[in-house]
Amino acid sequence: MTDLNAPAGLAPAHRTQIKDIVCEILELDQDEVTDTSLFDEDHGADSLRAIEILAALERTFKITIDQEELARMTNLDGVYTVVAEAAAR
C-alpha cells in the first residue's frame, strides 16, 4: 500500500487524485471546488453522490471508510482528513 499519510498530511499527488475523483463524481470543473467549499450547499451534491465518492476513494486507495465518516466528508478538507486517517489504520 502506498504511504498516504505523509508528515504534513496527504501527499500533494494524493490530494490532487482525491480532488479529481470528487470533481468527476460531482460533475464539476477543478476550479469550481475549493478545499472548503461544501459539497451539498455549494455544489448541490446529494447523499448518493457522497456514497459514490466514498466508494471511489476506497477502490482507488485500497482503504476502508466507515459510512459514519460521511458526516465529516462535507468538503475536500474533510475528505483529505478521513482518507489520511483510514490509510493510517
Backbone as CSV, one residue per row, in Angstrom:
resi,resn,N_x,N_y,N_z,CA_x,CA_y,CA_z,C_x,C_y,C_z
1,MET,0.848,-1.183,0.000,0.000,0.000,0.000,0.888,1.239,0.000
2,THR,0.464,2.254,-0.733,1.240,3.481,-0.781,1.061,4.256,0.517
3,ASP,2.054,5.059,0.860,2.010,5.834,2.092,1.231,7.127,1.852
4,LEU,-0.041,7.120,2.244,-0.884,8.308,2.075,-0.651,9.303,3.195
5,ASN,-0.116,8.822,4.295,-0.018,9.653,5.483,1.358,10.317,5.569
6,ALA,1.618,11.247,4.683,2.873,11.996,4.686,2.903,12.874,5.933
7,PRO,4.105,13.340,6.352,4.203,14.120,7.593,3.228,15.292,7.686
8,ALA,3.001,16.001,6.603,2.102,17.164,6.647,0.709,16.805,6.144
9,GLY,0.288,15.543,6.301,-0.998,15.098,5.782,-0.783,14.304,4.515
10,LEU,-1.715,14.376,3.607,-1.613,13.635,2.365,-0.583,14.255,1.434
11,ALA,0.067,13.408,0.675,1.000,13.883,-0.345,0.223,14.696,-1.380
12,PRO,0.858,15.726,-1.959,0.162,16.547,-2.954,-0.454,15.732,-4.092
13,ALA,0.207,14.684,-4.526,-0.333,13.859,-5.615,-1.630,13.174,-5.196
14,HIS,-1.709,12.753,-3.940,-2.933,12.111,-3.455,-4.052,13.130,-3.291
15,ARG,-3.705,14.325,-2.849,-4.715,15.384,-2.736,-5.303,15.693,-4.119
16,THR,-4.441,15.749,-5.119,-4.897,16.005,-6.488,-5.793,14.874,-6.975
17,GLN,-5.402,13.649,-6.678,-6.178,12.483,-7.088,-7.560,12.495,-6.426
18,ILE,-7.618,12.850,-5.163,-8.890,12.932,-4.449,-9.774,14.020,-5.068
19,LYS,-9.189,15.181,-5.344,-9.966,16.264,-5.950,-10.490,15.845,-7.317
20,ASP,-9.670,15.122,-8.088,-10.112,14.620,-9.393,-11.340,13.723,-9.246
21,ILE,-11.293,12.820,-8.275,-12.410,11.896,-8.037,-13.669,12.674,-7.670
22,VAL,-13.534,13.610,-6.731,-14.683,14.393,-6.285,-15.274,15.192,-7.443
23,CYS,-14.428,15.857,-8.215,-14.914,16.672,-9.330,-15.604,15.815,-10.393
24,GLU,-15.062,14.639,-10.647,-15.672,13.755,-11.640,-17.058,13.307,-11.183
25,ILE,-17.180,12.892,-9.931,-18.467,12.408,-9.423,-19.485,13.541,-9.314
26,LEU,-19.037,14.717,-8.901,-19.957,15.853,-8.769,-20.164,16.588,-10.092
27,GLU,-19.443,16.131,-11.127,-19.532,16.737,-12.456,-19.234,18.229,-12.411
28,LEU,-18.093,18.559,-11.787,-17.664,19.948,-11.640,-16.275,20.122,-12.216
29,ASP,-15.961,21.349,-12.627,-14.608,21.674,-13.055,-13.735,21.856,-11.826
30,GLN,-12.424,21.610,-11.991,-11.469,21.730,-10.885,-11.550,23.098,-10.194
31,ASP,-11.696,24.157,-10.978,-11.688,25.499,-10.395,-12.983,25.847,-9.662
32,GLU,-13.998,24.995,-9.771,-15.257,25.235,-9.063,-15.216,24.741,-7.618
33,VAL,-14.276,23.852,-7.312,-14.216,23.220,-5.998,-12.978,23.700,-5.246
34,THR,-13.193,24.248,-4.050,-12.072,24.632,-3.189,-11.993,23.633,-2.033
35,ASP,-10.950,23.731,-1.256,-10.793,22.816,-0.120,-11.906,22.976,0.909
36,THR,-12.517,24.158,0.952,-13.529,24.418,1.974,-14.952,24.578,1.422
37,SER,-15.129,24.533,0.100,-16.490,24.645,-0.432,-17.267,23.379,-0.072
38,LEU,-18.512,23.569,0.338,-19.340,22.466,0.813,-19.988,21.743,-0.358
39,PHE,-19.855,20.414,-0.352,-20.376,19.622,-1.460,-21.885,19.787,-1.620
40,ASP,-22.624,19.769,-0.517,-24.075,19.861,-0.628,-24.557,21.295,-0.845
41,GLU,-24.156,22.203,0.015,-24.666,23.572,-0.061,-24.129,24.348,-1.259
42,ASP,-22.829,24.203,-1.542,-22.221,24.983,-2.619,-22.318,24.305,-3.991
43,HIS,-22.398,22.965,-3.989,-22.341,22.244,-5.262,-23.546,21.352,-5.521
44,GLY,-24.531,21.349,-4.626,-25.765,20.612,-4.851,-25.637,19.097,-4.808
45,ALA,-24.612,18.579,-4.142,-24.431,17.133,-4.057,-25.441,16.535,-3.074
46,ASP,-25.962,15.361,-3.426,-26.876,14.670,-2.527,-26.152,13.509,-1.847
47,SER,-26.864,12.782,-1.005,-26.238,11.701,-0.239,-25.754,10.575,-1.138
48,LEU,-26.417,10.340,-2.250,-25.970,9.304,-3.174,-24.597,9.645,-3.751
49,ARG,-24.388,10.897,-4.091,-23.073,11.333,-4.598,-22.000,11.155,-3.528
50,ALA,-22.356,11.442,-2.270,-21.393,11.278,-1.180,-20.974,9.812,-1.059
51,ILE,-21.934,8.906,-1.186,-21.623,7.477,-1.115,-20.767,7.063,-2.309
52,GLU,-21.038,7.625,-3.482,-20.207,7.342,-4.664,-18.768,7.792,-4.428
53,ILE,-18.594,8.969,-3.823,-17.243,9.470,-3.517,-16.545,8.520,-2.553
54,LEU,-17.245,8.116,-1.495,-16.661,7.199,-0.515,-16.214,5.903,-1.191
55,ALA,-17.070,5.316,-2.014,-16.741,4.052,-2.685,-15.557,4.212,-3.631
56,ALA,-15.512,5.309,-4.361,-14.407,5.546,-5.295,-13.087,5.711,-4.545
57,LEU,-13.126,6.384,-3.403,-11.914,6.558,-2.597,-11.428,5.217,-2.057
58,GLU,-12.368,4.384,-1.612,-11.992,3.058,-1.101,-11.329,2.224,-2.193
59,ARG,-11.916,2.235,-3.386,-11.339,1.471,-4.513,-9.973,2.011,-4.912
60,THR,-9.864,3.314,-5.045,-8.639,3.937,-5.527,-7.478,3.739,-4.568
61,PHE,-7.727,3.957,-3.286,-6.649,3.924,-2.298,-6.575,2.613,-1.516
62,LYS,-7.482,1.675,-1.832,-7.492,0.362,-1.169,-7.568,0.512,0.356
63,ILE,-8.551,1.318,0.778,-8.789,1.567,2.195,-10.249,1.270,2.504
64,THR,-10.590,1.237,3.781,-11.980,1.085,4.198,-12.371,2.327,4.985
65,ILE,-13.501,2.917,4.594,-14.017,4.108,5.261,-15.415,3.781,5.771
66,ASP,-15.639,3.930,7.069,-16.962,3.697,7.643,-17.940,4.735,7.121
67,GLN,-19.184,4.309,6.864,-20.178,5.250,6.343,-20.463,6.389,7.321
68,GLU,-20.193,6.175,8.611,-20.380,7.248,9.592,-19.469,8.438,9.295
69,GLU,-18.369,8.177,8.586,-17.426,9.243,8.244,-17.993,10.218,7.208
70,LEU,-19.087,9.839,6.552,-19.696,10.743,5.564,-20.032,12.101,6.176
71,ALA,-20.370,12.111,7.456,-20.712,13.363,8.134,-19.527,14.322,8.166
72,ARG,-18.310,13.794,8.127,-17.103,14.634,8.133,-16.638,14.970,6.718
73,MET,-17.174,14.277,5.728,-16.721,14.449,4.346,-17.592,15.464,3.610
74,THR,-17.694,16.666,4.164,-18.560,17.696,3.596,-17.839,18.610,2.610
75,ASN,-16.491,18.557,2.645,-15.679,19.342,1.716,-14.353,18.606,1.516
76,LEU,-13.495,19.134,0.665,-12.230,18.452,0.388,-11.364,18.314,1.631
77,ASP,-11.320,19.333,2.475,-10.527,19.238,3.703,-10.969,18.038,4.541
78,GLY,-12.266,17.860,4.670,-12.796,16.717,5.424,-12.441,15.392,4.779
79,VAL,-12.529,15.338,3.461,-12.189,14.111,2.740,-10.712,13.784,2.919
80,TYR,-9.856,14.787,2.795,-8.417,14.562,2.973,-8.140,13.955,4.353
81,THR,-8.787,14.503,5.384,-8.580,14.021,6.747,-9.051,12.583,6.904
82,VAL,-10.237,12.288,6.409,-10.799,10.934,6.537,-9.944,9.917,5.792
83,VAL,-9.490,10.261,4.593,-8.656,9.338,3.817,-7.320,9.106,4.530
84,ALA,-6.710,10.163,5.031,-5.433,10.024,5.740,-5.582,9.137,6.977
85,GLU,-6.674,9.327,7.726,-6.904,8.515,8.918,-7.158,7.059,8.553
86,ALA,-7.936,6.826,7.501,-8.216,5.443,7.068,-6.936,4.755,6.587
87,ALA,-6.082,5.494,5.922,-4.828,4.921,5.408,-3.857,4.613,6.544
88,ALA,-3.960,5.348,7.638,-3.038,5.158,8.762,-3.400,3.928,9.598
89,ARG,-4.622,3.422,9.420,-5.052,2.250,10.221,-4.411,0.994,9.718
